[in-house]
PDB file of C-alpha atoms in Angstrom:
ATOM      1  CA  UNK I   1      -2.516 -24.417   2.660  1.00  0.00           C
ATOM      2  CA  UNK I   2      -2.295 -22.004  -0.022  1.00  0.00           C
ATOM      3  CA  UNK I   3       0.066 -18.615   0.371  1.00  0.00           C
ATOM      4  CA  UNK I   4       0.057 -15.340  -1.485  1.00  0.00           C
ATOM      5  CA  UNK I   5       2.825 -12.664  -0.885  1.00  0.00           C
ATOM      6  CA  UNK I   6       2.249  -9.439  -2.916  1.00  0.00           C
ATOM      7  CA  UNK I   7       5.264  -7.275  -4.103  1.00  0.00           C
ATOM      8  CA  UNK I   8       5.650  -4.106  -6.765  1.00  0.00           C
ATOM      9  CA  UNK I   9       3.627  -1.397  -4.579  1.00  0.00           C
ATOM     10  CA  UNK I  10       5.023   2.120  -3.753  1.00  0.00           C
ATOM     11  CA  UNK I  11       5.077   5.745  -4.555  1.00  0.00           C
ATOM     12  CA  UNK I  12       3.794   7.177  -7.905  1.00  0.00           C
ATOM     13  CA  UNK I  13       2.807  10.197  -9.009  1.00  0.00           C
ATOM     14  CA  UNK I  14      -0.072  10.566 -10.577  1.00  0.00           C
ATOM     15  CA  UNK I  15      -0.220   9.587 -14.334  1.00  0.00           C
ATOM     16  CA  UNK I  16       2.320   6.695 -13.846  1.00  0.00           C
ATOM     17  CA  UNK I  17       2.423   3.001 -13.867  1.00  0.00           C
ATOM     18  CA  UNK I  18       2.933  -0.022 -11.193  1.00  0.00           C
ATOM     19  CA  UNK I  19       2.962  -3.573 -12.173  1.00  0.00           C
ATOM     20  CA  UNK I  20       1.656  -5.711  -9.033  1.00  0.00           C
ATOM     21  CA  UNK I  21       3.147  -9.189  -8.005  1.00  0.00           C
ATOM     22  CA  UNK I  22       1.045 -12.104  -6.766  1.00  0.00           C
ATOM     23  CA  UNK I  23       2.811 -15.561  -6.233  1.00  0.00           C
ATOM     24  CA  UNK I  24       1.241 -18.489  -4.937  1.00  0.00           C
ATOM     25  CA  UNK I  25       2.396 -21.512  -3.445  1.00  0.00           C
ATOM     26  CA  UNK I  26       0.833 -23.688  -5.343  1.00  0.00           C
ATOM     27  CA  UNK I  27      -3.054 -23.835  -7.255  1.00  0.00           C
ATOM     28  CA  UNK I  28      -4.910 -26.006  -5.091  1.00  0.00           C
ATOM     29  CA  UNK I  29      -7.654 -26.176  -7.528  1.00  0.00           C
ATOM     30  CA  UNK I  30      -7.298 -26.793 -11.677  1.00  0.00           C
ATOM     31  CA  UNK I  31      -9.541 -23.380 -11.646  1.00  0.00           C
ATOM     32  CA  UNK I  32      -9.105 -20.749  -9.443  1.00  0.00           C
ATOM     33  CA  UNK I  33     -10.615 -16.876  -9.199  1.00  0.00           C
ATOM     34  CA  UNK I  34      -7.479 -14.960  -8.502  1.00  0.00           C
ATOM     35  CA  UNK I  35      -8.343 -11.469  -7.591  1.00  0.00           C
ATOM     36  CA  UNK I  36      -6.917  -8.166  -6.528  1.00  0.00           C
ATOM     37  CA  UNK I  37      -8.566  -5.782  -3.763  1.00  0.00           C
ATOM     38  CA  UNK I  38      -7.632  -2.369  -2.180  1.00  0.00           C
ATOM     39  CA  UNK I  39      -8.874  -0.845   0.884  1.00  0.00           C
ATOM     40  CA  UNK I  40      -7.859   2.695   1.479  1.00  0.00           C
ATOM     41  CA  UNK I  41      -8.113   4.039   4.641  1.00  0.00           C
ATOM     42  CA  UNK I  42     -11.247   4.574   6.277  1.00  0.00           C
ATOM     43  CA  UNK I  43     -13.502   2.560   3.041  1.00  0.00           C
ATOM     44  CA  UNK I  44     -14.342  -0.831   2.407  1.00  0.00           C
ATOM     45  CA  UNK I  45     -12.187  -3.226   0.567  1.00  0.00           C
ATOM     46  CA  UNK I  46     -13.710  -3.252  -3.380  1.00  0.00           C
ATOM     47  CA  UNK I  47     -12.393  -5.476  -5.704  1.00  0.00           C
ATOM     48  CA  UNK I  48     -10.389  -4.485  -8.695  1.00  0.00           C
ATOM     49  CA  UNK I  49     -10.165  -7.155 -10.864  1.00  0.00           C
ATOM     50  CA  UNK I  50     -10.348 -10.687 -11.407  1.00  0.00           C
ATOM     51  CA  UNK I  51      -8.790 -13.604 -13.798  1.00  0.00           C
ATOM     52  CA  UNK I  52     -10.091 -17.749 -13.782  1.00  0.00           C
ATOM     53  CA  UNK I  53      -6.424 -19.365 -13.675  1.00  0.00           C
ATOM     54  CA  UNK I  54      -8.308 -21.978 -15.960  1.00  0.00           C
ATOM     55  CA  UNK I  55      -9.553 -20.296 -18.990  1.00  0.00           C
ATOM     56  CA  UNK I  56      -8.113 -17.075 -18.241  1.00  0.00           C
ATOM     57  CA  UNK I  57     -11.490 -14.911 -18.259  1.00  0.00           C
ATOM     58  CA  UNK I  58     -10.763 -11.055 -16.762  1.00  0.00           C
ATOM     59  CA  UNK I  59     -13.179  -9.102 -14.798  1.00  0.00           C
ATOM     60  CA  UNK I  60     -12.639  -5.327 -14.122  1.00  0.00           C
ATOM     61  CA  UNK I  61     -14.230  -2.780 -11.459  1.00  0.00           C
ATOM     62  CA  UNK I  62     -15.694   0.157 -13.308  1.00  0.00           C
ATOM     63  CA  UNK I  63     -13.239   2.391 -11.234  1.00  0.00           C
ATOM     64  CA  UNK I  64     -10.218   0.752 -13.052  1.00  0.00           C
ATOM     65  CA  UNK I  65     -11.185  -0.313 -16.203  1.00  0.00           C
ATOM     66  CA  UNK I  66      -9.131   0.475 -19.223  1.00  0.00           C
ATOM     67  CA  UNK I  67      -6.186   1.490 -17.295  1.00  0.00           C
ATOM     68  CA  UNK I  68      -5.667  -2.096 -15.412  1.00  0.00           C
ATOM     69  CA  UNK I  69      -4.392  -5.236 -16.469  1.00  0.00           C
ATOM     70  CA  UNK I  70      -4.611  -8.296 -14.684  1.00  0.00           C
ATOM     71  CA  UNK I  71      -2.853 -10.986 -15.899  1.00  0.00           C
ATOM     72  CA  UNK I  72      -1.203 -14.905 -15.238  1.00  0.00           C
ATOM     73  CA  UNK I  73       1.906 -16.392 -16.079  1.00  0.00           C
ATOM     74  CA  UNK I  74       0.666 -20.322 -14.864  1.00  0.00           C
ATOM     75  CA  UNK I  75       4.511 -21.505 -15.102  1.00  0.00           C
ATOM     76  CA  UNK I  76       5.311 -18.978 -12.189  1.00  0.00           C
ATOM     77  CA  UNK I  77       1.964 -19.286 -10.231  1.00  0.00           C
ATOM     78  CA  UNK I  78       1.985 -15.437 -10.440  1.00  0.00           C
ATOM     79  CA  UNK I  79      -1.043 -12.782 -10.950  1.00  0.00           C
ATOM     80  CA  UNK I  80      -0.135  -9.148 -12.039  1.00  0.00           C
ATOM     81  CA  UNK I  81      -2.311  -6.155 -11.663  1.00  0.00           C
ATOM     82  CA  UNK I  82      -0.596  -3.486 -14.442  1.00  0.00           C
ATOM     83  CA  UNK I  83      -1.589   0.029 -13.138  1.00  0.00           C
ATOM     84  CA  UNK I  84      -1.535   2.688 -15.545  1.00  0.00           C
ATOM     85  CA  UNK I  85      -2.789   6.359 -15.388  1.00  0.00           C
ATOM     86  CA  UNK I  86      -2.735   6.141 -12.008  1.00  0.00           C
ATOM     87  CA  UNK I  87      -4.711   8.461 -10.060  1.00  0.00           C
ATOM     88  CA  UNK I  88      -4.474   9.833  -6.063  1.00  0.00           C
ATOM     89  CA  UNK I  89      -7.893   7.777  -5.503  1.00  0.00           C
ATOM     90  CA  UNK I  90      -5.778   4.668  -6.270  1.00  0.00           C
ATOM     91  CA  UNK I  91      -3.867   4.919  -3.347  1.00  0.00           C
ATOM     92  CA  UNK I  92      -4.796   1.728  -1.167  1.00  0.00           C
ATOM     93  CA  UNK I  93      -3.322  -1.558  -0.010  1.00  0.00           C
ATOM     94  CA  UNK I  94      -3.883  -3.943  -2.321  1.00  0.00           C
ATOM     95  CA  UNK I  95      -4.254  -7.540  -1.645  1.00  0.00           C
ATOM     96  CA  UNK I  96      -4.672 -10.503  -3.612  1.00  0.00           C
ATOM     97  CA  UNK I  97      -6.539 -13.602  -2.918  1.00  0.00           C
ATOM     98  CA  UNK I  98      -7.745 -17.223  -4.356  1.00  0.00           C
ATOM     99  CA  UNK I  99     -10.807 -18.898  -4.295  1.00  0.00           C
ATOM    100  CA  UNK I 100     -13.044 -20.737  -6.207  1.00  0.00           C
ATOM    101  CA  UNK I 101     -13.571 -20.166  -9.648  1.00  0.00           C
ATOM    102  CA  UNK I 102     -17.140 -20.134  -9.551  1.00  0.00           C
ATOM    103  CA  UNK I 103     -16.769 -16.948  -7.268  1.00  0.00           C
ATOM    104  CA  UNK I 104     -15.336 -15.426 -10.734  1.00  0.00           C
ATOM    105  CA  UNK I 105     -17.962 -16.312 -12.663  1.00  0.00           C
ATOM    106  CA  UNK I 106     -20.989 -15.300 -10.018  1.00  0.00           C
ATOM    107  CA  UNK I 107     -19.300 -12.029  -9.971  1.00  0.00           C
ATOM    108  CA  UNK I 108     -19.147 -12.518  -6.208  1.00  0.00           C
ATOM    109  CA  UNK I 109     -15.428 -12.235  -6.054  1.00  0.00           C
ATOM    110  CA  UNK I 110     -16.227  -8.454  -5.958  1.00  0.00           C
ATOM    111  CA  UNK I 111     -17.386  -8.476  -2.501  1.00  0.00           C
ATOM    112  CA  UNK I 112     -15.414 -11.406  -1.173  1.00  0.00           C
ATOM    113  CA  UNK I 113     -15.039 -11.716   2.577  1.00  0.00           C
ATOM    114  CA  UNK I 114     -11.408 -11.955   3.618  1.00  0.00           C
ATOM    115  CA  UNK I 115     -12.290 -15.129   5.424  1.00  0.00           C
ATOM    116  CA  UNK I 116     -12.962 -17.046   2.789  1.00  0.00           C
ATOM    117  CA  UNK I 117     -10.696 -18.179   0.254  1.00  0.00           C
ATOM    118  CA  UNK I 118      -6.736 -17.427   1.058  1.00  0.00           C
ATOM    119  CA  UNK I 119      -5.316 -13.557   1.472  1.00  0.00           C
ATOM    120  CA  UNK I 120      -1.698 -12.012   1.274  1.00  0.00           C
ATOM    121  CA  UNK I 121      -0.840  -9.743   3.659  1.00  0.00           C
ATOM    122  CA  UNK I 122      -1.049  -7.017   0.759  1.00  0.00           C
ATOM    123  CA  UNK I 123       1.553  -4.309  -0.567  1.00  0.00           C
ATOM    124  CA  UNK I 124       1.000  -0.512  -0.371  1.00  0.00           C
ATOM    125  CA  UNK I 125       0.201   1.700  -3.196  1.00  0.00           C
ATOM    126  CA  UNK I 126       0.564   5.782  -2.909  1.00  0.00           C
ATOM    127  CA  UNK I 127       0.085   7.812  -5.823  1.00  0.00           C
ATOM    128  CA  UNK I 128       0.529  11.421  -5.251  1.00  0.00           C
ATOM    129  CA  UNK I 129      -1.083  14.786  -7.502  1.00  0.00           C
TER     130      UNK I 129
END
């Protein structure tokens, strides 16, 4: 069984940064497609962005790109989202999950169903005008 517990959310204003944590028990595959999702209230869960744990390929959503980071630090089992510019449409929960790496490369990681693969239980983000 593979856990995720997310940490680093909370209350911005807008313009400012958040760095999100992602630790997880342990890789049960040599590849993986770690990614990071929001859902804000009342709208579907989109993904944000996506890293192999392998080869360390990044995917973006159009929404976020060039003002997110994800990111890996294998020795930790950790994923980071880095936040910056951060607008009131960013306010969400964000989640991160792990599945197959070939979900990364597809592209289908952007619609990923929450029962497949493994979830955390997600951290809130608020960012306020």
């Amino acid at each position: 069984q593979v856990q995720l517990v997310e940490s680093g959310g909370g209350s911005v204003q807008a313009g400012e940064s958040l760095r999100l944590s992602c630790v997880v028990s342990r890789y049960s595959y040599s590849s993986m497609c770690m990614g990071w999702f929001r859902q804000a209230p009342g709208k579907e869960r989109e993904g944000v962005a996506a890293i192999t744990t392998g080869g360390g390929t990044t995917y973006y959503a159009d929404s976020v790109k060039g003002r997110t980071t994800i990111s890996q630090d294998n020795a930790k089992n950790t994923v980071y989202l880095q936040m910056d510019s951060l607008k009131p449409e960013d306010t969400a929960m964000y989640y991160c999950a792990a599945t197959g790496a070939s979900n990364c490369h597809s592209g289908s990681w952007r619609k990923l169903r929450t029962d497949v693969g493994y979830w955390g239980q997600g951290t809130q983000v608020t960012v306020s005008s």
